[in-house]
Amino acid sequence: MPARVVFLLEDLEYGGTQRQALELARRLDKSRFQVELWVLRKGDDLAPVARGYGLPVVWLARTGWVGPQSLLNLGKRLWATPPDLLMLLTAIPNIWGRLWGRLARVPHIVGNCRGGAAPWRQHERFLWPAADHILCNSRILRDFLVSRYGLPPSRLTVVPNGVDTEFYQPGADGRGAGPRVLLSVARLVPDKDHDTLLMAFARISGRHPDAELWLVGNGPRRSILEQQVNDLGIAGQVKFLPPARDIRHFYHQAEVFVLSSVAEALPNVILEAMAAGLPVVGTRVGGLPEAVVPEETGLLVAPRDVEGLALALERLLSDPETGRRLGRQGRQRAVELFSFRAMVSRHEEVWSRLLWGNGHASG
């Protein structure tokens, strides 16, 4: 009998963690792991993908926020049908899944710490003992949890995000006569620091009238950022675009990928852009230096460094051959180090060790 594994998520909105969860669940060895998705609130962007993958989805509530109904239903279901292993993804599931999971005597609880602000958002200082094991998607997060919160290294495993390097491939050579696109794919939230990106782009836009900055993502700061674009006088060269389940067409139209975050772990979009053959300009935060090698696959600058970011973007716009070289090498690095196969294998090893005392089989 395969082990019954429940992935607890806040929602199925379009987001990096949600997409990674679906791809992981899809690729697991079904002879050993039977996966269900439990979702705390509505947010259905990726629900059709889950159905297409044949993954059962249990909606614990259909409200727009995680409230008493969601949490009560979570507790009831864990008590009635506890899984063999409970896998917690994003902050709210990492909090309430551990609390209810312990009360319901779930045999194995696996937390996840993803994103630069995750340790304090999900109260790891206090809640780490309630998880049997915690997965981090970057070494810097693991090291932070050990040094700051005193977690035993034996309770932590680094599993970098994976990317489907067959799905994300470089587009056709030559991007035609359209604009030279600087692409940023990120939710419009404070951690992504679009303000710095817009100010940096404003410094170089006059010298590159054929360049456009495309901001792909939704979020609460859109109206604020739109006003900033108008104030900087760059409205004609900046586009706000909604995300989609398949964003390959954005990568194929872009010349440079840029992410100006002030807090990250190891964002999926960086790996996708590398797999698609784009040079990456990013900030030196979280796990980005684990993926982006300066002068080899991209360029890194300090967070909130408007001048440094502007210089990096200027360099690649002025020297497209360097950008193409960095993009080719980034693609190679993504294929070698960040495949889905490696990500799935690492999860299966950790779970097998918890469930059956080994890293290979259920016996």
XYZ file of C-alpha atoms in Angstrom:
363
model
C 0.000 0.000 0.000
C 1.356 3.450 -0.875
C 1.671 5.992 1.902
C -1.138 8.551 2.018
C 0.428 12.004 1.738
C -1.560 15.221 2.144
C -0.266 18.522 0.772
C -1.854 21.348 2.780
C -1.967 24.656 0.882
C -3.647 27.970 1.562
C -4.980 28.272 -2.006
C -4.444 27.246 -5.608
C -3.800 30.740 -6.871
C -1.086 31.288 -9.444
C 2.128 31.281 -7.420
C 5.532 29.661 -7.341
C 4.947 27.397 -4.351
C 1.589 26.220 -5.674
C 3.080 25.391 -9.060
C 5.997 23.511 -7.470
C 3.563 21.524 -5.317
C 1.520 20.398 -8.317
C 4.581 19.429 -10.333
C 5.992 17.495 -7.381
C 2.716 15.664 -6.729
C 2.407 14.806 -10.418
C 5.861 13.217 -10.638
C 6.004 11.190 -7.415
C 6.306 7.412 -7.501
C 2.636 6.423 -7.275
C 3.515 2.940 -6.076
C 4.872 4.510 -2.869
C 3.024 7.820 -2.425
C -0.664 8.605 -2.844
C -1.116 12.396 -2.780
C -4.157 14.524 -1.914
C -4.322 18.320 -2.005
C -6.157 19.994 0.883
C -6.827 23.688 0.321
C -7.851 26.155 3.037
C -9.657 28.773 0.940
C -10.800 29.572 -2.559
C -8.333 30.640 -5.212
C -8.736 28.437 -8.230
C -6.163 29.596 -10.803
C -4.374 26.247 -10.790
C -7.359 24.008 -10.029
C -7.702 23.000 -13.708
C -4.031 21.996 -13.704
C -4.571 19.818 -10.622
C -7.568 18.151 -12.288
C -5.564 17.622 -15.451
C -2.849 15.895 -13.425
C -5.425 13.634 -11.789
C -4.771 15.044 -8.303
C -7.674 14.917 -5.833
C -8.458 18.326 -4.309
C -10.304 18.790 -1.004
C -11.571 22.329 -0.398
C -11.729 22.933 3.344
C -13.629 26.168 2.753
C -14.658 28.304 -0.224
C -14.253 31.629 1.525
C -11.865 34.348 0.378
C -9.742 34.144 3.492
C -8.592 31.546 6.017
C -11.011 31.810 8.905
C -12.705 29.664 11.554
C -14.549 27.513 9.002
C -11.322 26.567 7.207
C -9.449 25.777 10.396
C -12.300 23.854 12.005
C -12.728 21.719 8.897
C -8.987 21.105 8.814
C -9.028 19.853 12.388
C -12.074 17.646 11.818
C -10.616 16.048 8.712
C -7.230 15.405 10.336
C -8.942 13.778 13.301
C -11.234 11.673 11.076
C -8.736 10.602 8.409
C -5.159 11.401 9.478
C -2.682 10.923 6.632
C 0.554 9.006 6.954
C 2.449 12.208 6.184
C 1.314 15.836 6.221
C 3.270 18.193 3.948
C 2.808 21.895 4.765
C 3.256 24.630 2.163
C 3.194 28.434 2.690
C 2.876 30.258 5.990
C -0.665 29.648 7.265
C -0.601 25.889 6.568
C 2.798 25.709 8.283
C 1.293 27.239 11.409
C -2.105 25.569 11.675
C -1.090 22.303 10.059
C 1.512 21.739 12.764
C -0.847 22.648 15.602
C -3.795 20.576 14.383
C -1.505 17.829 13.143
C 0.011 17.317 16.572
C -3.405 17.337 18.251
C -4.680 14.787 15.715
C -1.579 12.614 16.194
C -0.563 12.694 12.532
C 2.426 10.320 12.389
C 4.726 12.509 10.293
C 4.600 16.287 9.732
C 6.935 17.924 7.219
C 7.178 21.701 7.246
C 8.499 23.874 4.458
C 10.441 27.101 4.789
C 10.419 28.913 1.453
C 11.056 32.605 0.955
C 13.241 35.063 2.806
C 10.546 36.133 5.264
C 9.147 32.656 5.901
C 10.949 31.993 9.227
C 9.190 34.812 11.057
C 5.916 34.673 9.110
C 5.360 31.082 10.169
C 6.857 31.534 13.654
C 9.629 28.992 13.256
C 11.270 30.203 16.473
C 8.387 28.644 18.388
C 6.845 26.065 16.041
C 9.808 24.164 14.623
C 9.559 21.380 17.261
C 6.037 20.621 15.973
C 7.447 19.419 12.656
C 9.301 16.138 12.319
C 11.367 17.593 9.503
C 11.608 20.913 7.671
C 12.514 21.381 4.018
C 14.212 24.573 2.836
C 14.636 25.549 -0.788
C 17.961 27.329 -0.242
C 21.068 26.825 1.861
C 20.860 30.344 3.249
C 17.461 29.593 4.805
C 18.768 26.392 6.377
C 21.788 28.211 7.784
C 19.560 30.977 9.154
C 17.311 28.499 10.963
C 20.312 26.753 12.511
C 22.199 29.884 13.579
C 19.292 32.123 14.604
C 16.683 29.707 15.946
C 18.895 26.804 17.003
C 17.293 24.113 14.853
C 19.272 20.856 14.780
C 20.783 20.405 11.314
C 19.498 16.824 11.330
C 15.923 18.185 11.233
C 16.562 20.184 8.055
C 17.076 19.267 4.410
C 17.746 21.606 1.494
C 15.693 20.770 -1.591
C 16.166 23.416 -4.295
C 13.207 24.257 -6.476
C 12.972 22.351 -9.710
C 12.241 23.538 -13.215
C 10.955 21.617 -16.212
C 13.835 22.242 -18.586
C 12.016 20.485 -21.415
C 9.001 22.757 -21.046
C 11.037 25.938 -20.533
C 13.405 26.159 -23.452
C 14.939 29.073 -25.341
C 12.783 30.581 -28.045
C 13.780 31.000 -31.653
C 16.966 32.989 -32.215
C 16.291 36.637 -32.863
C 13.353 38.417 -31.259
C 12.212 40.312 -34.337
C 11.679 44.011 -34.752
C 9.622 44.543 -31.610
C 10.717 46.235 -28.386
C 13.714 45.072 -26.412
C 11.947 43.611 -23.405
C 13.222 43.627 -19.837
C 10.959 41.092 -18.134
C 10.071 40.829 -14.448
C 7.654 38.146 -13.255
C 6.682 38.737 -9.631
C 3.676 39.468 -7.479
C 3.153 43.189 -6.926
C 3.971 43.085 -3.223
C 6.541 44.943 -1.070
C 9.110 42.108 -0.930
C 9.601 42.304 -4.703
C 10.598 45.999 -4.492
C 9.343 47.096 -7.906
C 10.007 50.676 -6.781
C 13.765 50.225 -7.156
C 13.305 48.526 -10.515
C 11.163 51.356 -11.843
C 13.613 54.013 -10.685
C 16.518 52.100 -12.242
C 14.669 51.711 -15.526
C 13.795 55.421 -15.536
C 17.535 56.213 -15.452
C 18.252 54.278 -18.652
C 14.987 54.450 -20.594
C 15.907 57.700 -22.365
C 19.078 56.131 -23.791
C 17.134 53.076 -24.936
C 13.833 54.282 -26.411
C 13.289 50.837 -27.952
C 13.380 49.139 -24.526
C 10.282 48.217 -22.544
C 9.892 46.949 -18.989
C 7.195 44.296 -18.682
C 5.883 43.630 -15.172
C 3.987 40.326 -15.124
C 2.023 39.716 -11.945
C -0.929 40.684 -9.815
C -0.950 42.140 -6.330
C -2.128 44.883 -4.001
C 0.504 47.448 -5.016
C -0.503 47.773 -8.662
C -2.187 51.165 -8.381
C 0.751 52.549 -6.372
C 3.229 51.309 -8.968
C 1.146 52.650 -11.844
C 1.236 56.072 -10.211
C 5.001 55.788 -9.781
C 5.369 54.962 -13.467
C 3.438 58.110 -14.353
C 5.443 60.228 -11.933
C 8.725 58.958 -13.441
C 7.525 59.754 -16.938
C 8.035 56.218 -18.277
C 4.416 55.164 -18.867
C 5.104 54.680 -22.573
C 7.790 52.095 -21.876
C 6.280 50.080 -18.992
C 3.562 47.455 -19.276
C 1.620 45.772 -16.476
C 0.553 42.301 -17.615
C -1.493 39.598 -15.870
C 0.119 36.233 -15.124
C -0.942 33.067 -16.910
C -0.500 29.351 -16.343
C 1.895 29.237 -19.292
C 4.254 32.220 -19.427
C 6.746 30.877 -21.938
C 5.684 33.478 -24.498
C 6.879 36.207 -22.125
C 10.300 34.579 -21.790
C 10.560 34.123 -25.542
C 9.870 37.821 -26.180
C 12.334 39.033 -23.546
C 16.002 39.927 -23.832
C 16.784 40.182 -20.103
C 15.068 38.857 -16.978
C 15.211 41.068 -13.874
C 14.135 40.556 -10.260
C 14.674 43.341 -7.713
C 13.482 41.577 -4.549
C 14.619 42.511 -1.056
C 13.715 39.061 0.340
C 13.701 35.712 -1.465
C 14.630 32.082 -1.047
C 15.105 30.505 -4.467
C 12.348 31.836 -6.747
C 10.979 29.595 -9.466
C 10.917 32.373 -12.029
C 14.704 32.718 -11.870
C 15.102 29.049 -12.769
C 12.480 29.282 -15.513
C 14.201 32.304 -17.036
C 17.560 30.516 -16.945
C 16.040 27.422 -18.555
C 14.566 29.680 -21.231
C 18.044 31.010 -21.999
C 17.708 34.501 -20.554
C 20.456 36.365 -18.707
C 19.315 37.221 -15.182
C 19.806 40.493 -13.355
C 18.918 39.994 -9.704
C 19.588 41.146 -6.176
C 22.089 39.518 -3.870
C 19.485 38.179 -1.427
C 18.395 34.782 -0.172
C 19.130 31.901 -2.484
C 19.609 33.934 -5.665
C 23.427 33.620 -5.499
C 22.948 29.829 -5.378
C 21.420 29.972 -8.864
C 22.818 33.100 -10.515
C 26.594 33.081 -10.900
C 27.881 36.627 -11.548
C 29.494 37.050 -14.966
C 28.610 33.445 -15.779
C 24.802 33.250 -15.856
C 23.823 36.803 -14.954
C 24.574 39.857 -12.841
C 23.837 40.468 -9.157
C 23.494 43.797 -7.353
C 22.765 44.832 -3.792
C 19.080 45.145 -2.837
C 17.575 48.652 -3.114
C 20.596 49.787 -5.158
C 19.002 51.902 -7.871
C 22.307 52.926 -9.439
C 23.740 49.395 -9.406
C 20.599 47.939 -10.957
C 20.521 50.641 -13.621
C 24.169 49.951 -14.529
C 23.529 46.202 -14.821
C 20.526 46.702 -17.102
C 22.420 49.310 -19.130
C 25.312 46.904 -19.604
C 23.178 44.122 -21.051
C 21.172 46.455 -23.278
C 24.404 47.960 -24.601
C 26.143 44.587 -25.032
C 23.575 42.030 -26.238
C 26.257 39.466 -27.068
C 27.222 39.296 -23.387
C 23.562 38.776 -22.566
C 23.302 35.905 -25.023
C 26.428 34.277 -23.566
C 25.100 34.556 -20.013
C 21.764 33.152 -21.158
C 23.336 30.100 -22.800
C 25.359 29.343 -19.692
C 22.335 29.897 -17.452
C 20.384 27.351 -19.450
C 23.176 24.818 -18.983
C 23.268 25.444 -15.219
C 19.500 25.027 -14.903
C 19.595 21.694 -16.726
C 22.487 20.360 -14.653
C 21.460 21.480 -11.148
C 17.761 22.344 -10.964
C 15.815 19.623 -12.757
C 12.454 18.347 -11.546
C 13.905 14.858 -11.395
C 16.393 15.914 -8.706
C 13.709 17.774 -6.730
C 11.316 14.811 -6.733
C 14.039 12.336 -5.799
C 15.103 14.445 -2.811
C 11.540 14.677 -1.484
C 11.061 10.944 -1.846
C 14.284 10.267 0.055
C 13.249 12.459 2.998
C 9.740 11.034 3.180
C 10.947 7.441 2.863
C 13.352 7.957 5.727
C 10.538 9.276 7.928
C 7.939 6.703 6.888
C 10.001 3.557 6.594
C 13.403 4.320 8.031
C 15.202 4.363 4.698
C 15.655 6.605 1.699
C 14.720 4.188 -1.037
C 11.715 1.980 -0.597
C 8.668 1.350 1.512
C 9.405 -2.310 1.897
